[in-house]
Every structure is written in structure tokens, then in C-alpha cells.
């Protein structure tokens, strides 16, 4: 599943190419997770003025509104000239003066939604519950600490929920908790200031590094150039059940939390 770093990598690979483009045609394939929310003709003649990201949404600001793009479980975006005819898994084509933006999404949990702005109820519903952006200045240690203090949830599940801080998906949650020395099952409010500081730092470092490396290597993901990312090969704990910890050689363990696998080192990570 594409996580925040993959979405950010996609944004960076598309932003310069698509900014300034005039929308000339929009073709929809099979239904995606949510409807477009306007007749495709609404978009024709509008220009793409910016490409931003909020959580795992790409926000393509247009002359009169904003297109929210989500990659769902298996989506990927390409923007190029001279794409072949849409295939069976291509469900959104936006032809512009600078190339065609195409959403390829075999499982169709992705979406492209048009709203008149971020305050539009359609957009507010999707963006309103999102936590702090981990790579922005808004993600302060003080705000993070205050959020943790208020929650009795296991820290892994609090991070995954995305309401305190966005972007810490399943792989990254295991990795940052390893770096901070915290068991995935530890109640958020019980984590002391020292480990909160380590966790805050780890979230920033791990996500920034994942973006630099091109995002996680995940089966269905490729960035806009069609090349796979490299983050997963660098994992300390994720996917390493039974393998020796890189720090202390204790076998890495796995447990299930809310249907998701959490990997941890029982020696390096304290409850
Ligand atoms: Zn260890």
C-alpha cells in the first residue's frame, strides 16, 4: 500500500511537469472508492496551479478548485506525453497541455475527488481528521508529547490511526518504535519524555529517509517514472520475524495488533 513517503515521492516527480498545465479532457474508467463529484467537463479549461500533499492525499490546485487524489491500496500515478490507450486498470485519465495524468489502480480503493476548495465539505470530510504533517514545522515535540499524554491506546495503533501525526503507516510504525526503544503495545500516555523525544526524532528521520530513498518497495507501487523504491530493504525489524536484531542479535518477534503485524525486538524495545 502506498504510504506517505511514496505519495511525497510521486508528488515531487510530478509537480514541476504538471504545474501550469491546462486541462483538456478527462476520461473516467470503472468507479473508484469515491465519485469525482462533478461532471468531467467542469475541469476542462482549468489550469493546474500547484501540486501539494496532505497526509496521503495529493492536492492538485486548479484555477477554480482542488483535485484530491488518493492512491488507495494499489494506485500509482503517471504523468507523461504519449501514453498508450487506457488499460483495464486505468481508471482516470486527465489530458492536459503538458501531458496526461493517469491513475492506474487494479484494486480501485484509490480516488480522484473534485472540490471547490479545502473548506468545501467534500474536501473537509476527507482532510479534516488528519493529524500533524511529520515533515513540517507543525510537528513539534511539544504538540506530539501533549497528544501522547492524552491517549491510553497502544502506541503502535495510535500512530497508525493518523489523527495525531499522519504518515506513520505499518512499516514505518515498526521501524520508528524500534529506533525509540518502545514496544508496540506500550500505552501512549506511559511513554516518558526521553523516549517521546526519540520517537519524535525517529518519525522525522525515518520518513525523510524513506522519501530520499524513493519510498518503500511494495508490490504494487512504482513512482511516476515506473521505478521501484528501496526503503524496505533497509528495515531493522519490519518483515524480519525470527531474524537476529541488528543491534543485539535477539530474534525479532511479530505480534498482531488490530489485524496488522507489529515487528519488534523484545530486548531493545521496553514496554
Ligand atoms: Zn535488539
PDB file of C-alpha atoms and ligand atoms in Angstrom:
ATOM      1  CA  UNK A   1       0.000   0.000   0.000  1.00  0.00           C
ATOM      2  CA  UNK A   2       1.458   3.397  -0.913  1.00  0.00           C
ATOM      3  CA  UNK A   3       2.338   5.286   2.265  1.00  0.00           C
ATOM      4  CA  UNK A   4       3.194   8.943   2.829  1.00  0.00           C
ATOM      5  CA  UNK A   5       6.777   8.702   1.501  1.00  0.00           C
ATOM      6  CA  UNK A   6       5.602   7.096  -1.756  1.00  0.00           C
ATOM      7  CA  UNK A   7       2.958   9.791  -2.132  1.00  0.00           C
ATOM      8  CA  UNK A   8       5.543  12.501  -1.483  1.00  0.00           C
ATOM      9  CA  UNK A   9       7.909  10.873  -3.991  1.00  0.00           C
ATOM     10  CA  UNK A  10       5.066  10.829  -6.508  1.00  0.00           C
ATOM     11  CA  UNK A  11       4.326  14.493  -5.789  1.00  0.00           C
ATOM     12  CA  UNK A  12       7.940  15.525  -6.305  1.00  0.00           C
ATOM     13  CA  UNK A  13       8.209  13.555  -9.534  1.00  0.00           C
ATOM     14  CA  UNK A  14       5.047  15.157 -10.969  1.00  0.00           C
ATOM     15  CA  UNK A  15       4.894  18.669  -9.555  1.00  0.00           C
ATOM     16  CA  UNK A  16       7.137  20.557 -11.955  1.00  0.00           C
ATOM     17  CA  UNK A  17       5.810  18.732 -15.001  1.00  0.00           C
ATOM     18  CA  UNK A  18       2.121  19.265 -14.287  1.00  0.00           C
ATOM     19  CA  UNK A  19       2.155  22.778 -12.823  1.00  0.00           C
ATOM     20  CA  UNK A  20       0.785  25.266 -15.337  1.00  0.00           C
ATOM     21  CA  UNK A  21      -0.907  22.584 -17.444  1.00  0.00           C
ATOM     22  CA  UNK A  22      -4.289  23.369 -18.989  1.00  0.00           C
ATOM     23  CA  UNK A  23      -6.823  20.546 -18.581  1.00  0.00           C
ATOM     24  CA  UNK A  24      -8.149  19.473 -21.988  1.00  0.00           C
ATOM     25  CA  UNK A  25     -10.035  16.216 -21.411  1.00  0.00           C
ATOM     26  CA  UNK A  26     -10.957  13.896 -18.549  1.00  0.00           C
ATOM     27  CA  UNK A  27     -11.835  10.228 -19.022  1.00  0.00           C
ATOM     28  CA  UNK A  28     -13.129   8.053 -16.204  1.00  0.00           C
ATOM     29  CA  UNK A  29     -12.834   4.251 -16.093  1.00  0.00           C
ATOM     30  CA  UNK A  30     -14.571   1.982 -13.610  1.00  0.00           C
ATOM     31  CA  UNK A  31     -15.841   3.535 -10.339  1.00  0.00           C
ATOM     32  CA  UNK A  32     -13.167   4.287  -7.765  1.00  0.00           C
ATOM     33  CA  UNK A  33     -13.609   4.493  -3.993  1.00  0.00           C
ATOM     34  CA  UNK A  34     -15.426   7.842  -4.233  1.00  0.00           C
ATOM     35  CA  UNK A  35     -17.006   9.592  -7.218  1.00  0.00           C
ATOM     36  CA  UNK A  36     -15.338  12.567  -8.892  1.00  0.00           C
ATOM     37  CA  UNK A  37     -18.026  14.837  -7.513  1.00  0.00           C
ATOM     38  CA  UNK A  38     -18.537  16.930 -10.635  1.00  0.00           C
ATOM     39  CA  UNK A  39     -19.149  16.371 -14.338  1.00  0.00           C
ATOM     40  CA  UNK A  40     -15.742  15.876 -16.006  1.00  0.00           C
ATOM     41  CA  UNK A  41     -16.467  18.943 -18.175  1.00  0.00           C
ATOM     42  CA  UNK A  42     -16.150  21.129 -15.040  1.00  0.00           C
ATOM     43  CA  UNK A  43     -12.392  20.565 -15.197  1.00  0.00           C
ATOM     44  CA  UNK A  44     -11.922  21.384 -18.862  1.00  0.00           C
ATOM     45  CA  UNK A  45     -10.131  24.685 -19.394  1.00  0.00           C
ATOM     46  CA  UNK A  46      -8.915  24.912 -15.799  1.00  0.00           C
ATOM     47  CA  UNK A  47      -5.180  25.103 -15.117  1.00  0.00           C
ATOM     48  CA  UNK A  48      -3.204  23.112 -12.563  1.00  0.00           C
ATOM     49  CA  UNK A  49      -1.563  25.805 -10.448  1.00  0.00           C
ATOM     50  CA  UNK A  50       0.171  23.686  -7.775  1.00  0.00           C
ATOM     51  CA  UNK A  51       0.598  20.115  -6.573  1.00  0.00           C
ATOM     52  CA  UNK A  52       0.660  19.753  -2.789  1.00  0.00           C
ATOM     53  CA  UNK A  53       0.311  16.856  -0.359  1.00  0.00           C
ATOM     54  CA  UNK A  54      -1.664  16.438   2.862  1.00  0.00           C
ATOM     55  CA  UNK A  55      -1.251  13.036   4.501  1.00  0.00           C
ATOM     56  CA  UNK A  56      -1.637  10.545   1.679  1.00  0.00           C
ATOM     57  CA  UNK A  57      -3.701  12.901  -0.464  1.00  0.00           C
ATOM     58  CA  UNK A  58      -2.197  14.753  -3.374  1.00  0.00           C
ATOM     59  CA  UNK A  59      -3.912  18.095  -3.802  1.00  0.00           C
ATOM     60  CA  UNK A  60      -3.815  19.436  -7.344  1.00  0.00           C
ATOM     61  CA  UNK A  61      -4.920  23.047  -7.024  1.00  0.00           C
ATOM     62  CA  UNK A  62      -6.732  24.192 -10.136  1.00  0.00           C
ATOM     63  CA  UNK A  63      -7.946  27.610 -11.278  1.00  0.00           C
ATOM     64  CA  UNK A  64     -11.346  27.117  -9.593  1.00  0.00           C
ATOM     65  CA  UNK A  65     -10.910  24.296  -7.100  1.00  0.00           C
ATOM     66  CA  UNK A  66      -8.792  21.380  -5.998  1.00  0.00           C
ATOM     67  CA  UNK A  67      -8.487  17.786  -7.144  1.00  0.00           C
ATOM     68  CA  UNK A  68      -7.826  15.361  -4.311  1.00  0.00           C
ATOM     69  CA  UNK A  69      -6.014  12.250  -5.470  1.00  0.00           C
ATOM     70  CA  UNK A  70      -5.589   9.171  -3.285  1.00  0.00           C
ATOM     71  CA  UNK A  71      -3.699   6.040  -4.302  1.00  0.00           C
ATOM     72  CA  UNK A  72      -5.699   3.698  -2.066  1.00  0.00           C
ATOM     73  CA  UNK A  73      -4.204   0.195  -1.777  1.00  0.00           C
ATOM     74  CA  UNK A  74      -2.648  -0.239  -5.179  1.00  0.00           C
ATOM     75  CA  UNK A  75      -2.810   3.019  -7.099  1.00  0.00           C
ATOM     76  CA  UNK A  76       0.003   4.719  -8.964  1.00  0.00           C
ATOM     77  CA  UNK A  77       0.110   7.913 -10.977  1.00  0.00           C
ATOM     78  CA  UNK A  78       1.966   8.698 -14.138  1.00  0.00           C
ATOM     79  CA  UNK A  79       2.220  11.980 -15.955  1.00  0.00           C
ATOM     80  CA  UNK A  80       3.713  11.915 -19.384  1.00  0.00           C
ATOM     81  CA  UNK A  81       3.056  12.624 -23.014  1.00  0.00           C
ATOM     82  CA  UNK A  82       2.139   9.865 -25.421  1.00  0.00           C
ATOM     83  CA  UNK A  83       0.643   7.314 -23.017  1.00  0.00           C
ATOM     84  CA  UNK A  84      -0.777   4.189 -24.658  1.00  0.00           C
ATOM     85  CA  UNK A  85      -4.577   3.740 -24.664  1.00  0.00           C
ATOM     86  CA  UNK A  86      -6.031   3.248 -21.171  1.00  0.00           C
ATOM     87  CA  UNK A  87      -5.780  -0.349 -19.977  1.00  0.00           C
ATOM     88  CA  UNK A  88      -8.275  -2.337 -17.920  1.00  0.00           C
ATOM     89  CA  UNK A  89      -6.841  -0.964 -14.625  1.00  0.00           C
ATOM     90  CA  UNK A  90      -6.517   2.676 -15.712  1.00  0.00           C
ATOM     91  CA  UNK A  91      -9.496   4.493 -14.208  1.00  0.00           C
ATOM     92  CA  UNK A  92      -8.710   8.189 -14.546  1.00  0.00           C
ATOM     93  CA  UNK A  93      -7.029   9.959 -17.430  1.00  0.00           C
ATOM     94  CA  UNK A  94      -6.630  13.725 -17.409  1.00  0.00           C
ATOM     95  CA  UNK A  95      -5.245  15.023 -20.684  1.00  0.00           C
ATOM     96  CA  UNK A  96      -3.514  18.370 -20.335  1.00  0.00           C
ATOM     97  CA  UNK A  97      -1.469  20.714 -22.480  1.00  0.00           C
ATOM     98  CA  UNK A  98       1.685  19.275 -20.857  1.00  0.00           C
ATOM     99  CA  UNK A  99       0.901  15.556 -20.777  1.00  0.00           C
ATOM    100  CA  UNK A 100      -1.620  13.053 -19.464  1.00  0.00           C
ATOM    101  CA  UNK A 101      -2.107  12.267 -15.780  1.00  0.00           C
ATOM    102  CA  UNK A 102      -3.160   8.647 -15.387  1.00  0.00           C
ATOM    103  CA  UNK A 103      -4.290   6.757 -12.282  1.00  0.00           C
ATOM    104  CA  UNK A 104      -3.571   3.045 -12.562  1.00  0.00           C
ATOM    105  CA  UNK A 105      -5.381   1.219  -9.748  1.00  0.00           C
ATOM    106  CA  UNK A 106      -6.096  -2.528 -10.015  1.00  0.00           C
ATOM    107  CA  UNK A 107      -7.949  -2.727  -6.682  1.00  0.00           C
ATOM    108  CA  UNK A 108      -9.808   0.582  -7.099  1.00  0.00           C
ATOM    109  CA  UNK A 109      -9.516   1.786  -3.483  1.00  0.00           C
ATOM    110  CA  UNK A 110      -7.978   4.965  -4.826  1.00  0.00           C
ATOM    111  CA  UNK A 111      -9.967   8.054  -5.747  1.00  0.00           C
ATOM    112  CA  UNK A 112      -9.968  11.361  -7.552  1.00  0.00           C
ATOM    113  CA  UNK A 113     -12.347  13.878  -5.992  1.00  0.00           C
ATOM    114  CA  UNK A 114     -13.012  17.454  -7.075  1.00  0.00           C
ATOM    115  CA  UNK A 115     -13.899  20.132  -4.530  1.00  0.00           C
ATOM    116  CA  UNK A 116     -14.222  23.895  -4.797  1.00  0.00           C
ATOM    117  CA  UNK A 117     -11.527  24.291  -2.120  1.00  0.00           C
ATOM    118  CA  UNK A 118     -10.229  22.739   1.088  1.00  0.00           C
ATOM    119  CA  UNK A 119     -13.160  24.244   3.005  1.00  0.00           C
ATOM    120  CA  UNK A 120     -15.656  22.549   0.691  1.00  0.00           C
ATOM    121  CA  UNK A 121     -17.452  19.912   2.827  1.00  0.00           C
ATOM    122  CA  UNK A 122     -16.385  17.226   0.349  1.00  0.00           C
ATOM    123  CA  UNK A 123     -12.711  18.055   0.954  1.00  0.00           C
ATOM    124  CA  UNK A 124     -13.125  18.840   4.646  1.00  0.00           C
ATOM    125  CA  UNK A 125     -14.607  15.394   5.212  1.00  0.00           C
ATOM    126  CA  UNK A 126     -11.511  13.723   3.747  1.00  0.00           C
ATOM    127  CA  UNK A 127      -8.844  16.056   5.179  1.00  0.00           C
ATOM    128  CA  UNK A 128     -10.439  17.210   8.442  1.00  0.00           C
ATOM    129  CA  UNK A 129      -9.356  14.345  10.701  1.00  0.00           C
ATOM    130  CA  UNK A 130      -5.726  14.282   9.610  1.00  0.00           C
ATOM    131  CA  UNK A 131      -3.013  14.710  12.227  1.00  0.00           C
ATOM    132  CA  UNK A 132       0.138  16.813  12.051  1.00  0.00           C
ATOM    133  CA  UNK A 133       2.406  16.617   8.987  1.00  0.00           C
ATOM    134  CA  UNK A 134       5.537  14.807  10.229  1.00  0.00           C
ATOM    135  CA  UNK A 135       7.921  16.566   7.848  1.00  0.00           C
ATOM    136  CA  UNK A 136       6.594  20.066   8.559  1.00  0.00           C
ATOM    137  CA  UNK A 137       7.384  22.508  11.359  1.00  0.00           C
ATOM    138  CA  UNK A 138       3.844  21.939  12.679  1.00  0.00           C
ATOM    139  CA  UNK A 139       5.050  18.591  14.039  1.00  0.00           C
ATOM    140  CA  UNK A 140       6.576  19.978  17.213  1.00  0.00           C
ATOM    141  CA  UNK A 141       7.863  17.885  20.081  1.00  0.00           C
ATOM    142  CA  UNK A 142       5.551  19.717  22.495  1.00  0.00           C
ATOM    143  CA  UNK A 143       2.421  19.063  20.442  1.00  0.00           C
ATOM    144  CA  UNK A 144       3.392  15.429  19.937  1.00  0.00           C
ATOM    145  CA  UNK A 145       4.049  14.936  23.651  1.00  0.00           C
ATOM    146  CA  UNK A 146       0.718  16.529  24.560  1.00  0.00           C
ATOM    147  CA  UNK A 147      -1.101  14.227  22.128  1.00  0.00           C
ATOM    148  CA  UNK A 148       0.551  11.116  23.531  1.00  0.00           C
ATOM    149  CA  UNK A 149      -0.296  12.096  27.111  1.00  0.00           C
ATOM    150  CA  UNK A 150      -3.994  12.149  26.250  1.00  0.00           C
ATOM    151  CA  UNK A 151      -4.171   8.624  24.832  1.00  0.00           C
ATOM    152  CA  UNK A 152      -4.301   5.234  26.528  1.00  0.00           C
ATOM    153  CA  UNK A 153      -4.056   3.476  23.152  1.00  0.00           C
ATOM    154  CA  UNK A 154      -1.137   1.173  22.384  1.00  0.00           C
ATOM    155  CA  UNK A 155       1.409   3.482  20.750  1.00  0.00           C
ATOM    156  CA  UNK A 156       1.534   1.454  17.515  1.00  0.00           C
ATOM    157  CA  UNK A 157      -2.204   1.805  16.998  1.00  0.00           C
ATOM    158  CA  UNK A 158      -2.211   5.488  17.910  1.00  0.00           C
ATOM    159  CA  UNK A 159       0.454   6.136  15.273  1.00  0.00           C
ATOM    160  CA  UNK A 160      -1.375   4.067  12.649  1.00  0.00           C
ATOM    161  CA  UNK A 161      -4.654   5.910  13.283  1.00  0.00           C
ATOM    162  CA  UNK A 162      -3.084   9.095  11.870  1.00  0.00           C
ATOM    163  CA  UNK A 163      -5.097  11.521  13.985  1.00  0.00           C
ATOM    164  CA  UNK A 164      -2.090  12.722  15.987  1.00  0.00           C
ATOM    165  CA  UNK A 165       0.501  12.571  13.227  1.00  0.00           C
ATOM    166  CA  UNK A 166      -0.052  11.347   9.667  1.00  0.00           C
ATOM    167  CA  UNK A 167       2.172   9.148   7.570  1.00  0.00           C
ATOM    168  CA  UNK A 168       3.362   6.577  10.095  1.00  0.00           C
ATOM    169  CA  UNK A 169       1.983   3.533   8.299  1.00  0.00           C
ATOM    170  CA  UNK A 170       2.522  -0.057   9.328  1.00  0.00           C
ATOM    171  CA  UNK A 171       6.113  -0.479   8.143  1.00  0.00           C
ATOM    172  CA  UNK A 172       7.245   2.890   9.495  1.00  0.00           C
ATOM    173  CA  UNK A 173       5.500   2.370  12.841  1.00  0.00           C
ATOM    174  CA  UNK A 174       7.513  -0.799  13.474  1.00  0.00           C
ATOM    175  CA  UNK A 175      10.730   0.921  12.439  1.00  0.00           C
ATOM    176  CA  UNK A 176      10.309   4.127  14.463  1.00  0.00           C
ATOM    177  CA  UNK A 177       9.293   2.235  17.600  1.00  0.00           C
ATOM    178  CA  UNK A 178      12.435   0.124  17.257  1.00  0.00           C
ATOM    179  CA  UNK A 179      14.605   3.234  16.992  1.00  0.00           C
ATOM    180  CA  UNK A 180      12.893   4.765  20.033  1.00  0.00           C
ATOM    181  CA  UNK A 181      13.157   1.548  22.086  1.00  0.00           C
ATOM    182  CA  UNK A 182       9.390   1.304  22.659  1.00  0.00           C
ATOM    183  CA  UNK A 183       7.247  -1.855  22.472  1.00  0.00           C
ATOM    184  CA  UNK A 184       4.335  -1.516  20.026  1.00  0.00           C
ATOM    185  CA  UNK A 185       1.906  -2.448  22.817  1.00  0.00           C
ATOM    186  CA  UNK A 186       3.002   0.279  25.265  1.00  0.00           C
ATOM    187  CA  UNK A 187       0.233   2.691  26.228  1.00  0.00           C
ATOM    188  CA  UNK A 188       0.942   6.089  24.618  1.00  0.00           C
ATOM    189  CA  UNK A 189       0.420   8.039  27.842  1.00  0.00           C
ATOM    190  CA  UNK A 190       3.017   5.942  29.689  1.00  0.00           C
ATOM    191  CA  UNK A 191       5.960   6.836  27.446  1.00  0.00           C
ATOM    192  CA  UNK A 192       8.395   9.090  29.273  1.00  0.00           C
ATOM    193  CA  UNK A 193       9.896  12.348  27.918  1.00  0.00           C
ATOM    194  CA  UNK A 194      13.197  10.755  26.862  1.00  0.00           C
ATOM    195  CA  UNK A 195      11.555   8.129  24.688  1.00  0.00           C
ATOM    196  CA  UNK A 196       8.961  10.602  23.372  1.00  0.00           C
ATOM    197  CA  UNK A 197      11.860  12.747  22.167  1.00  0.00           C
ATOM    198  CA  UNK A 198      13.486   9.727  20.496  1.00  0.00           C
ATOM    199  CA  UNK A 199      10.212   8.721  18.886  1.00  0.00           C
ATOM    200  CA  UNK A 200       9.546  12.224  17.576  1.00  0.00           C
ATOM    201  CA  UNK A 201      13.031  12.338  16.080  1.00  0.00           C
ATOM    202  CA  UNK A 202      12.718   8.805  14.654  1.00  0.00           C
ATOM    203  CA  UNK A 203       9.446   9.653  12.870  1.00  0.00           C
ATOM    204  CA  UNK A 204      11.055  12.628  11.165  1.00  0.00           C
ATOM    205  CA  UNK A 205      14.287  10.829  10.300  1.00  0.00           C
ATOM    206  CA  UNK A 206      12.711   7.598   9.050  1.00  0.00           C
ATOM    207  CA  UNK A 207      10.082   9.290   6.896  1.00  0.00           C
ATOM    208  CA  UNK A 208      12.560  11.804   5.487  1.00  0.00           C
ATOM    209  CA  UNK A 209      14.963   8.986   4.638  1.00  0.00           C
ATOM    210  CA  UNK A 210      12.176   6.940   3.026  1.00  0.00           C
ATOM    211  CA  UNK A 211      11.325   9.926   0.826  1.00  0.00           C
ATOM    212  CA  UNK A 212      15.001  10.323  -0.116  1.00  0.00           C
ATOM    213  CA  UNK A 213      15.265   6.644  -0.996  1.00  0.00           C
ATOM    214  CA  UNK A 214      12.152   6.759  -3.148  1.00  0.00           C
ATOM    215  CA  UNK A 215       9.619   5.235  -0.762  1.00  0.00           C
ATOM    216  CA  UNK A 216       9.066   1.633   0.300  1.00  0.00           C
ATOM    217  CA  UNK A 217       9.419  -1.238  -2.088  1.00  0.00           C
ATOM    218  CA  UNK A 218       5.892  -2.537  -2.206  1.00  0.00           C
ATOM    219  CA  UNK A 219       4.470  -4.946  -4.695  1.00  0.00           C
ATOM    220  CA  UNK A 220       2.030  -2.636  -6.415  1.00  0.00           C
ATOM    221  CA  UNK A 221       3.932   0.574  -6.097  1.00  0.00           C
ATOM    222  CA  UNK A 222       6.088   2.295  -8.619  1.00  0.00           C
ATOM    223  CA  UNK A 223       6.701   6.019  -8.755  1.00  0.00           C
ATOM    224  CA  UNK A 224       5.765   8.187 -11.651  1.00  0.00           C
ATOM    225  CA  UNK A 225       8.823   7.044 -13.600  1.00  0.00           C
ATOM    226  CA  UNK A 226       7.907   3.386 -13.112  1.00  0.00           C
ATOM    227  CA  UNK A 227      10.944   2.613 -10.923  1.00  0.00           C
ATOM    228  CA  UNK A 228      10.584   0.829  -7.579  1.00  0.00           C
ATOM    229  CA  UNK A 229      11.691   2.335  -4.263  1.00  0.00           C
ATOM    230  CA  UNK A 230      14.308   0.935  -1.895  1.00  0.00           C
ATOM    231  CA  UNK A 231      13.252   1.622   1.689  1.00  0.00           C
ATOM    232  CA  UNK A 232      12.065  -1.848   2.660  1.00  0.00           C
ATOM    233  CA  UNK A 233      15.440  -3.465   2.055  1.00  0.00           C
ATOM    234  CA  UNK A 234      16.797  -1.209   4.859  1.00  0.00           C
ATOM    235  CA  UNK A 235      14.290  -2.313   7.532  1.00  0.00           C
ATOM    236  CA  UNK A 236      15.571  -3.054  11.057  1.00  0.00           C
ATOM    237  CA  UNK A 237      12.556  -5.076  12.187  1.00  0.00           C
ATOM    238  CA  UNK A 238       9.751  -4.991   9.616  1.00  0.00           C
ATOM    239  CA  UNK A 239       9.376  -8.382   7.930  1.00  0.00           C
ATOM    240  CA  UNK A 240      12.285  -9.856   9.926  1.00  0.00           C
ATOM    241  CA  UNK A 241      10.363 -12.250  12.212  1.00  0.00           C
ATOM    242  CA  UNK A 242      12.877 -14.687  13.774  1.00  0.00           C
ATOM    243  CA  UNK A 243      15.929 -12.966  12.263  1.00  0.00           C
ATOM    244  CA  UNK A 244      18.612 -11.594  14.634  1.00  0.00           C
ATOM    245  CA  UNK A 245      18.249  -7.970  15.762  1.00  0.00           C
ATOM    246  CA  UNK A 246      20.862  -5.798  14.063  1.00  0.00           C
ATOM    247  CA  UNK A 247      21.757  -4.280  17.449  1.00  0.00           C
ATOM    248  CA  UNK A 248      21.654  -7.166  19.969  1.00  0.00           C
ATOM    249  CA  UNK A 249      21.103 -10.368  17.907  1.00  0.00           C
ATOM    250  CA  UNK A 250      17.916 -11.293  19.814  1.00  0.00           C
ATOM    251  CA  UNK A 251      15.398 -12.841  17.368  1.00  0.00           C
ATOM    252  CA  UNK A 252      12.866 -10.269  16.129  1.00  0.00           C
ATOM    253  CA  UNK A 253       9.285 -11.095  17.108  1.00  0.00           C
ATOM    254  CA  UNK A 254       5.957 -10.370  15.486  1.00  0.00           C
ATOM    255  CA  UNK A 255       2.538  -9.847  17.042  1.00  0.00           C
ATOM    256  CA  UNK A 256      -0.871  -8.914  15.703  1.00  0.00           C
ATOM    257  CA  UNK A 257      -2.462  -5.595  16.643  1.00  0.00           C
ATOM    258  CA  UNK A 258      -5.785  -4.657  15.070  1.00  0.00           C
ATOM    259  CA  UNK A 259      -5.261  -7.044  12.113  1.00  0.00           C
ATOM    260  CA  UNK A 260      -1.781  -5.650  11.409  1.00  0.00           C
ATOM    261  CA  UNK A 261       1.615  -7.215  12.077  1.00  0.00           C
ATOM    262  CA  UNK A 262       3.927  -5.413  14.502  1.00  0.00           C
ATOM    263  CA  UNK A 263       7.598  -6.402  14.474  1.00  0.00           C
ATOM    264  CA  UNK A 264       9.839  -5.642  17.438  1.00  0.00           C
ATOM    265  CA  UNK A 265      12.985  -6.649  19.285  1.00  0.00           C
ATOM    266  CA  UNK A 266      11.998  -7.908  22.761  1.00  0.00           C
ATOM    267  CA  UNK A 267      15.397  -6.831  24.162  1.00  0.00           C
ATOM    268  CA  UNK A 268      15.839  -3.388  22.575  1.00  0.00           C
ATOM    269  CA  UNK A 269      12.212  -2.294  22.963  1.00  0.00           C
ATOM    270  CA  UNK A 270      10.847  -1.933  26.508  1.00  0.00           C
ATOM    271  CA  UNK A 271       7.148  -1.945  27.449  1.00  0.00           C
TER     272      UNK A 271
HETATM  273 ZN1  LIG B   1      17.662  -5.839  19.785  1.00  0.00          ZN
END
